[in-house]
Coordinates of C-alpha atoms and ligand atoms in Angstrom, one line a residue:
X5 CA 135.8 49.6 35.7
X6 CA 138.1 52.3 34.8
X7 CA 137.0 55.5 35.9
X8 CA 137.9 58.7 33.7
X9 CA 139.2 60.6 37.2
X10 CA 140.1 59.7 40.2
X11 CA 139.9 62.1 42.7
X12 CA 142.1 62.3 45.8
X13 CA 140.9 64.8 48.8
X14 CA 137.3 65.8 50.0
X15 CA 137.6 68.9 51.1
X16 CA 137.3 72.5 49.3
X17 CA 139.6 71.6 46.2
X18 CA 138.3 67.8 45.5
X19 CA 134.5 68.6 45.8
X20 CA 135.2 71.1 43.5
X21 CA 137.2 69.0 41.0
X22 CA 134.1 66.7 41.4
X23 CA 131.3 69.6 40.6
X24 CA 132.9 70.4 37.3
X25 CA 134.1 66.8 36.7
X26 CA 130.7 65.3 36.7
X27 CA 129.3 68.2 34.5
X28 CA 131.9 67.2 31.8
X29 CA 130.0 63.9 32.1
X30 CA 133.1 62.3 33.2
X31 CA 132.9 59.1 35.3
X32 CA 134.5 60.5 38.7
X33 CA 136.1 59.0 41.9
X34 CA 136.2 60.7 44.9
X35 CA 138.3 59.8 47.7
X36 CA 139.5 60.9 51.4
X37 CA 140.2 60.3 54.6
X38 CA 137.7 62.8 56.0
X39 CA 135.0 64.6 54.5
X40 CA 135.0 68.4 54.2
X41 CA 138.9 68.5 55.3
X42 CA 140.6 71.4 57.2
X43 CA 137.0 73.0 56.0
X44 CA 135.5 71.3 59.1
X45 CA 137.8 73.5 61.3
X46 CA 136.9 77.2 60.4
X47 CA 134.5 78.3 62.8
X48 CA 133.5 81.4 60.9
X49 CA 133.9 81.6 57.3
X50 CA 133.3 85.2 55.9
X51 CA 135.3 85.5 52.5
X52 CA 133.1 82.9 50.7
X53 CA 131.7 85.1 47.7
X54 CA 128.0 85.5 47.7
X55 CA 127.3 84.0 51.2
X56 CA 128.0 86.5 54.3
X57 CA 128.6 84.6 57.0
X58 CA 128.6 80.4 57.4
X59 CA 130.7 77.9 59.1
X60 CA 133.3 75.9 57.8
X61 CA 131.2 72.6 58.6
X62 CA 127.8 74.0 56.9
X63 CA 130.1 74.8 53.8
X64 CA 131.6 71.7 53.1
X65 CA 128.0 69.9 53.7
X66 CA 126.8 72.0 50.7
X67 CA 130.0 71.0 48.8
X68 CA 129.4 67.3 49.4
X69 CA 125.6 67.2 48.6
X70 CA 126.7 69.4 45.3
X71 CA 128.8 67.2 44.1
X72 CA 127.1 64.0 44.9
X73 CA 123.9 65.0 43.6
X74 CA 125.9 63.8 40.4
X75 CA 125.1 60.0 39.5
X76 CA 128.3 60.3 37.6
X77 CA 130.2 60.7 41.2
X78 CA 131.2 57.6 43.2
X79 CA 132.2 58.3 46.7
X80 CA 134.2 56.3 49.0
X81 CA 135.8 57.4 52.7
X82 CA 139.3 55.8 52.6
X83 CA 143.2 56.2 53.1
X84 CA 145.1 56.2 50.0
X85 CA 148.6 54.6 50.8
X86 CA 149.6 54.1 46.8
X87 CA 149.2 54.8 43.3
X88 CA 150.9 53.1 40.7
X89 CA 150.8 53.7 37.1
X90 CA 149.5 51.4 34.8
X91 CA 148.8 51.1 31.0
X92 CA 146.3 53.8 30.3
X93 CA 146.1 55.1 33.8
X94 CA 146.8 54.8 37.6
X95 CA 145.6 52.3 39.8
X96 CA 144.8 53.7 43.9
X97 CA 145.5 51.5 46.9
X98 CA 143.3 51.9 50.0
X99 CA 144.0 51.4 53.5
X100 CA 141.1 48.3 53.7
X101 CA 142.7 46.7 50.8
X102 CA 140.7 47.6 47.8
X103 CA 141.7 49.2 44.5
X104 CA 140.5 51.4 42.0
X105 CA 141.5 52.4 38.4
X106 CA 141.2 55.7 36.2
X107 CA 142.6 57.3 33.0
X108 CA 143.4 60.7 35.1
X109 CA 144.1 61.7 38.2
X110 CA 143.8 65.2 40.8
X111 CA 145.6 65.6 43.4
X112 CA 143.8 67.6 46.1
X113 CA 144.6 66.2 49.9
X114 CA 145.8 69.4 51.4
X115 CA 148.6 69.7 54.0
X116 CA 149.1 67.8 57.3
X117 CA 149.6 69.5 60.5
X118 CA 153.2 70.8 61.8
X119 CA 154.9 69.5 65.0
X120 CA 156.9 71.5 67.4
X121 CA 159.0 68.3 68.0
X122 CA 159.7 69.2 71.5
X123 CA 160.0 67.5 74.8
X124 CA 156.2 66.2 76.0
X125 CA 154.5 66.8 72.6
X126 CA 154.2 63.5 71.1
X127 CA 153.7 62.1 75.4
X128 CA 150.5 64.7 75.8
X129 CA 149.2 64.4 72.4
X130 CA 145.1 63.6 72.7
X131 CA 146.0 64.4 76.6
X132 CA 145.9 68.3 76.4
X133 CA 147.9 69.0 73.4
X134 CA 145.9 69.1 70.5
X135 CA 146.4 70.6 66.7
X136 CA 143.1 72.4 66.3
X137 CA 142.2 75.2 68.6
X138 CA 138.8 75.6 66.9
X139 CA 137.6 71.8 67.0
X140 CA 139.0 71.6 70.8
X141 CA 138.8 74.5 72.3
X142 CA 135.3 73.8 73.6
X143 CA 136.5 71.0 75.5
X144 CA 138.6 73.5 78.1
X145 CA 135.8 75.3 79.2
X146 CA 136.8 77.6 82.0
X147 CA 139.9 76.7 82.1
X148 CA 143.6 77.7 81.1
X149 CA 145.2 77.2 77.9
X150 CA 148.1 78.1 75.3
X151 CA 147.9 78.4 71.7
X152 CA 151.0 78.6 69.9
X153 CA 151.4 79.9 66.5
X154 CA 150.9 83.3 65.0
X155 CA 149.2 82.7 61.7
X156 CA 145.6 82.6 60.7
X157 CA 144.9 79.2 62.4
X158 CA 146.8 79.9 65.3
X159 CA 144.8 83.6 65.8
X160 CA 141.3 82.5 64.9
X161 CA 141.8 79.9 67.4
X162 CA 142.5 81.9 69.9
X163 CA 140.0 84.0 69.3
X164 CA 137.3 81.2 69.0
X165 CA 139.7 79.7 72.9
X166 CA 139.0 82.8 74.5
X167 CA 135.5 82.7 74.0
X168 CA 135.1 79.6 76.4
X169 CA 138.6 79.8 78.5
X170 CA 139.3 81.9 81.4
X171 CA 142.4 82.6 80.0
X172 CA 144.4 81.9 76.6
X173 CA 147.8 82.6 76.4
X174 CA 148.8 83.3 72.5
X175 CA 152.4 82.3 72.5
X176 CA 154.2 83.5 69.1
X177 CA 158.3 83.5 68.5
X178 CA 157.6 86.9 66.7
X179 CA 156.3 90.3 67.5
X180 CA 153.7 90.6 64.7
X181 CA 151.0 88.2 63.6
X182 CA 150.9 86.8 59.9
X183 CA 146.9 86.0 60.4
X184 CA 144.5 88.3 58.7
X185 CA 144.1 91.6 60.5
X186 CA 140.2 90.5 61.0
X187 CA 141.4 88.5 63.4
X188 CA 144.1 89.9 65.0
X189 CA 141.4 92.7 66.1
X190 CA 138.8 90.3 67.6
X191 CA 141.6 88.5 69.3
X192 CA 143.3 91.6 70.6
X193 CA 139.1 93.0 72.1
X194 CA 139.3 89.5 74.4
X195 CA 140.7 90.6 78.1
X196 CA 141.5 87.6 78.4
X197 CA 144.3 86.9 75.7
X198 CA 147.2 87.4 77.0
X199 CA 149.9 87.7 74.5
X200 CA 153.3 86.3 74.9
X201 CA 155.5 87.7 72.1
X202 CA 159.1 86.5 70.7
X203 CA 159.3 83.6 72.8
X204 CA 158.7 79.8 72.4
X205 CA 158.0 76.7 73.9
X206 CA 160.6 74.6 75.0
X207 CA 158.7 71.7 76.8
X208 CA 155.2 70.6 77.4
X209 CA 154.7 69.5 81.1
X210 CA 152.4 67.3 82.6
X211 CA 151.8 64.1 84.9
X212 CA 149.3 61.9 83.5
X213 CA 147.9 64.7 81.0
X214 CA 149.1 68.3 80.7
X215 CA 149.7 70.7 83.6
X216 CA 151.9 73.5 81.8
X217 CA 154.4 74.2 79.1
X218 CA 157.9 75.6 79.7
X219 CA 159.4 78.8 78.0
X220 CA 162.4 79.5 76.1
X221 CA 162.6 82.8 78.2
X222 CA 161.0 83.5 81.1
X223 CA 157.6 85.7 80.7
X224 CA 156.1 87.9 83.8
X225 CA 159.1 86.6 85.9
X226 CA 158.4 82.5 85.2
X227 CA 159.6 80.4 82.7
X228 CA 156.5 78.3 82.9
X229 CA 152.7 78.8 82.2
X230 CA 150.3 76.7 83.8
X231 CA 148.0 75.5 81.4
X232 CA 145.4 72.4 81.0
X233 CA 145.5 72.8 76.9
X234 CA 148.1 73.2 74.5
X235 CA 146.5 73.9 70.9
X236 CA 149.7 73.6 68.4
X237 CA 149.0 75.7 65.2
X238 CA 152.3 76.4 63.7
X239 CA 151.3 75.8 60.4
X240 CA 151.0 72.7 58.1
X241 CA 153.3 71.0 55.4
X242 CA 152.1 70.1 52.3
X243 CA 150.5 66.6 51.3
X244 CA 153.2 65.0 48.6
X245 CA 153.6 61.6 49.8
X246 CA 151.6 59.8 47.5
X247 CA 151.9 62.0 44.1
X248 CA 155.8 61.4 44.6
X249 CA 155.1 57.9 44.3
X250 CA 154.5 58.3 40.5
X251 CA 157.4 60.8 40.1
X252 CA 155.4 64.5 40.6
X253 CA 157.9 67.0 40.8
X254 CA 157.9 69.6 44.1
X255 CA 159.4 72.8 44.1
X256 CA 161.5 73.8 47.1
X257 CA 159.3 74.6 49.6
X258 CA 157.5 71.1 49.2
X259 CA 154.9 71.9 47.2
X260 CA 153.9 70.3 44.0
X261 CA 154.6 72.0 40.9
X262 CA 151.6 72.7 38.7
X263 CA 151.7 74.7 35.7
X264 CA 149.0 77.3 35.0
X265 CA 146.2 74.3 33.7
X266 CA 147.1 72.5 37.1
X267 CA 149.1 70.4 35.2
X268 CA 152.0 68.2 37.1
X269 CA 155.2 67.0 35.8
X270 CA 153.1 63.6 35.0
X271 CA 150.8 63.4 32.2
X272 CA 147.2 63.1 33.2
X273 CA 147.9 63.8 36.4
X274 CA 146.5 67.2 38.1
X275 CA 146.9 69.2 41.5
X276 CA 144.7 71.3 43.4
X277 CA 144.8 73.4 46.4
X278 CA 146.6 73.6 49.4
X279 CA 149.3 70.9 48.6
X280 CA 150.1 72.8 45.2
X281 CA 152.5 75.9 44.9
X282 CA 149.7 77.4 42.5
X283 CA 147.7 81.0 43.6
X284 CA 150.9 82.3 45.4
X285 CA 150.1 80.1 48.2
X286 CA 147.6 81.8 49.4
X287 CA 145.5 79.0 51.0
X288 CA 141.9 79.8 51.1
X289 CA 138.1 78.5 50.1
X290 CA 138.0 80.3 47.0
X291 CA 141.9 79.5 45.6
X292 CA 140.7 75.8 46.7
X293 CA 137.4 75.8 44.9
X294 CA 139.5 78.0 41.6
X295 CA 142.3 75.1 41.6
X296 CA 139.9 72.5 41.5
X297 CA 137.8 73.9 38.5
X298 CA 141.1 73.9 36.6
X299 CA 141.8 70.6 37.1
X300 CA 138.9 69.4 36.6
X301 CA 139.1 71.1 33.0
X302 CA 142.5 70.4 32.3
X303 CA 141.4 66.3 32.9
X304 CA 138.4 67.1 30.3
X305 CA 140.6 68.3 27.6
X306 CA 143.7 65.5 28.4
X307 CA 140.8 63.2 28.4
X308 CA 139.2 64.9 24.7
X309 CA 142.1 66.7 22.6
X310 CA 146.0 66.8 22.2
X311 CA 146.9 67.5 25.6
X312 CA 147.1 63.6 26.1
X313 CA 150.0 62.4 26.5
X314 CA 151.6 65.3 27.8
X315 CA 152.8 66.8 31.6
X316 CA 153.4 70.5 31.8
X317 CA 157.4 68.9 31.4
X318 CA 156.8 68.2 27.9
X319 CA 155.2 71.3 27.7
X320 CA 152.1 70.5 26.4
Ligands
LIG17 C1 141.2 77.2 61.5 C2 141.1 77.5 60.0 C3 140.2 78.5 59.5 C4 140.2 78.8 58.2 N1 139.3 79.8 57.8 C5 139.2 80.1 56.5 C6 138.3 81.1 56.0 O1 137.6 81.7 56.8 N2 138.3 81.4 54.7 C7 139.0 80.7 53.8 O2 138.9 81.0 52.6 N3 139.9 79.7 54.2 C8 140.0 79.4 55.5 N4 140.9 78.4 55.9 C9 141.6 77.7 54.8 C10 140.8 76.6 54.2 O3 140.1 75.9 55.1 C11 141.7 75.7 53.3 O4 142.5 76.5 52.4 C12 140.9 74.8 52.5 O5 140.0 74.1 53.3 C13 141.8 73.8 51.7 O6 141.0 72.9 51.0 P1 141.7 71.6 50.3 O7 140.6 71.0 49.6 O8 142.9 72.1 49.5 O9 142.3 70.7 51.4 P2 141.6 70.0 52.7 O10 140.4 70.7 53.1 O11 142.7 69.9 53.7 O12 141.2 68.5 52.2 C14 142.2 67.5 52.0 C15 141.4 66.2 51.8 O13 142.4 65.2 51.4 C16 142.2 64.0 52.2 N5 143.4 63.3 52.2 C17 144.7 63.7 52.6 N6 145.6 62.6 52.5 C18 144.9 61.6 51.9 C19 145.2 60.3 51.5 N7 146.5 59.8 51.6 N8 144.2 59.5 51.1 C20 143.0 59.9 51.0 N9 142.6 61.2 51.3 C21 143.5 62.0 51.8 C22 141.7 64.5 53.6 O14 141.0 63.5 54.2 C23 140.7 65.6 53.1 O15 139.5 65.1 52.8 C24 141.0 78.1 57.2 C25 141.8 77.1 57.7 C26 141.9 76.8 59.0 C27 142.9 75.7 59.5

């Protein structure tokens, strides 16, 4: 069968893509390596219009039951590791060996986690380093720990540490955090943050899991914290393996350049949210969930009018 869009991502973006897609009546794929993506790690969500206060889990349940409510909407929890074009369309390779064909494509698998690449990372990874304070935290229960990082990830999860740690040490290279001021505030109300400014880690130090990480300069008069957890949340790179298979263009951060319809450099092919450089990067629930509607539109009128045929490139 030959699907009209294939969908590649279940988190905020794809569900989204597959709301609209299926109310177009289109025959939609939906594809990922994990439902409800980085979704599942926001432990508070309070900017999602017309809802007050939910969690990032509860959220992306709703998404998924949305969109599947759709009989139109076929679902399947897989690795995509190529796409290929083919006449009429693109073909998906999975990870357990199947395949799958549709006239259009959307692009919506998010970013992957940044490593520090430093001594003892990759040696204590799953053994006290981890790359989600907010999915881990809860594990180090009255105990010591370091998050490093000083963007919204890195801050929340502190916050969300400190409210089960004795004490979390919030290690940032700069003097001022990028995270949104909300949580800055409940992070800076914990007595038992403490914050260790311009500075970085140099090491992570353990025996058979970790005992400490080491410091580029010395803080309190040691160059050294002891700490049972490292939570690594410096920030994520953008998704583009696969849509470079087929030739997408990126721009020079990484990011894959979508026009204003979410159109790529490929004809009937589509981005969405976070892996795109669309909504001034500002990677949230809502520029997810906006992204996704576009696409999902731009695929209805590639699939229905002139637009075939045509890539933001041939400016179409
Ligand atoms: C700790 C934290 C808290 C946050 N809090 C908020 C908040 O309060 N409010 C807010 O608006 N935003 C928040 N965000 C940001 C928000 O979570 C993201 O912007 C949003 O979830 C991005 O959605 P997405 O659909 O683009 O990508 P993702 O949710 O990352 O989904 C990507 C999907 O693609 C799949 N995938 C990737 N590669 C492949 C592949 N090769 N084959 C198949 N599938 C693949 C993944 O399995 C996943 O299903 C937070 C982020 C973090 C980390």
């Amino acid at each position: 069968m030959m699907f009209d869009v294939l969908i590649i991502g279940l988190g905020c973006a794809g569900y989204t893509a597959a709301i609209y897609s299926a109310r177009y009546k289109l025959n939609t794929f939906i594809v990922g390596v994990e439902d409800g993506g980085l979704g599942l790690t926001a432990a508070e969500v309070g900017n999602w219009p017309g809802i007050i206060d939910i969690t990032g889990p509860d959220l992306m349940e709703n998404f998924k039951k949305h969109a599947l409510s759709f009989e139109n909407v076929r679902h399947k929890i897989a690795r995509v590791t190529k796409i290929e074009k083919i006449d009429g369309g693109f073909r998906l390779l999975f990870d357990d060996g199947e395949t799958v064909e549709g006239k259009t494509v959307i692009f919506a698998m998010g970013s992957n986690k940044r490593h520090l690449g430093i001594p003892g990372e990759k040696e204590f990874s799953g053994k006290g380093v981890t790359y989600c304070a907010t999915c881990d935290a809860f594990f180090y229960k009255g105990r010591d720990v370091a998050v490093i990082g000083g963007g919204d990830s890195a801050v929340e999860g502190a916050a969300i540490a400190a409210q089960v740690a004795k004490k979390v040490y919030l290690v940032h290279r700069r003097n001022e955090f990028r995270a949104e001021p909300y949580w800055v505030d409940r992070v800076k109300a914990r007595e038992n943050v403490v914050f260790v400014l311009e500075n970085q880690l140099t090491e992570v130090l353990g025996t058979t899991k970790v005992t400490g990480v080491k410091l580029a300069k010395p803080f309190e008069g040691s160059d050294t914290l002891t700490v049972d957890g490292v939570f690594i949340e410096v920030g994520s790179d953008p998704a583009t393996m696969i849509p470079k298979q087929i030739g997408c263009e990126v721009d020079a951060k990484g990011f894959l350049k979508v026009d204003a319809a979410q159109r790529t450099s490929v004809a009937g092919v589509f981005g969405a949210w976070d892996l795109t450089n669309a909504s001034n990067y500002f990677a949230q629930f809502v520029t997810a969930a906006g992204e996704g509607s576009v696409a999902a539109n731009s695929a209805f009128s590639y699939l229905n009018t002139a637009g075939a045929g045509k890539g933001y490139m041939a400016g179409g």
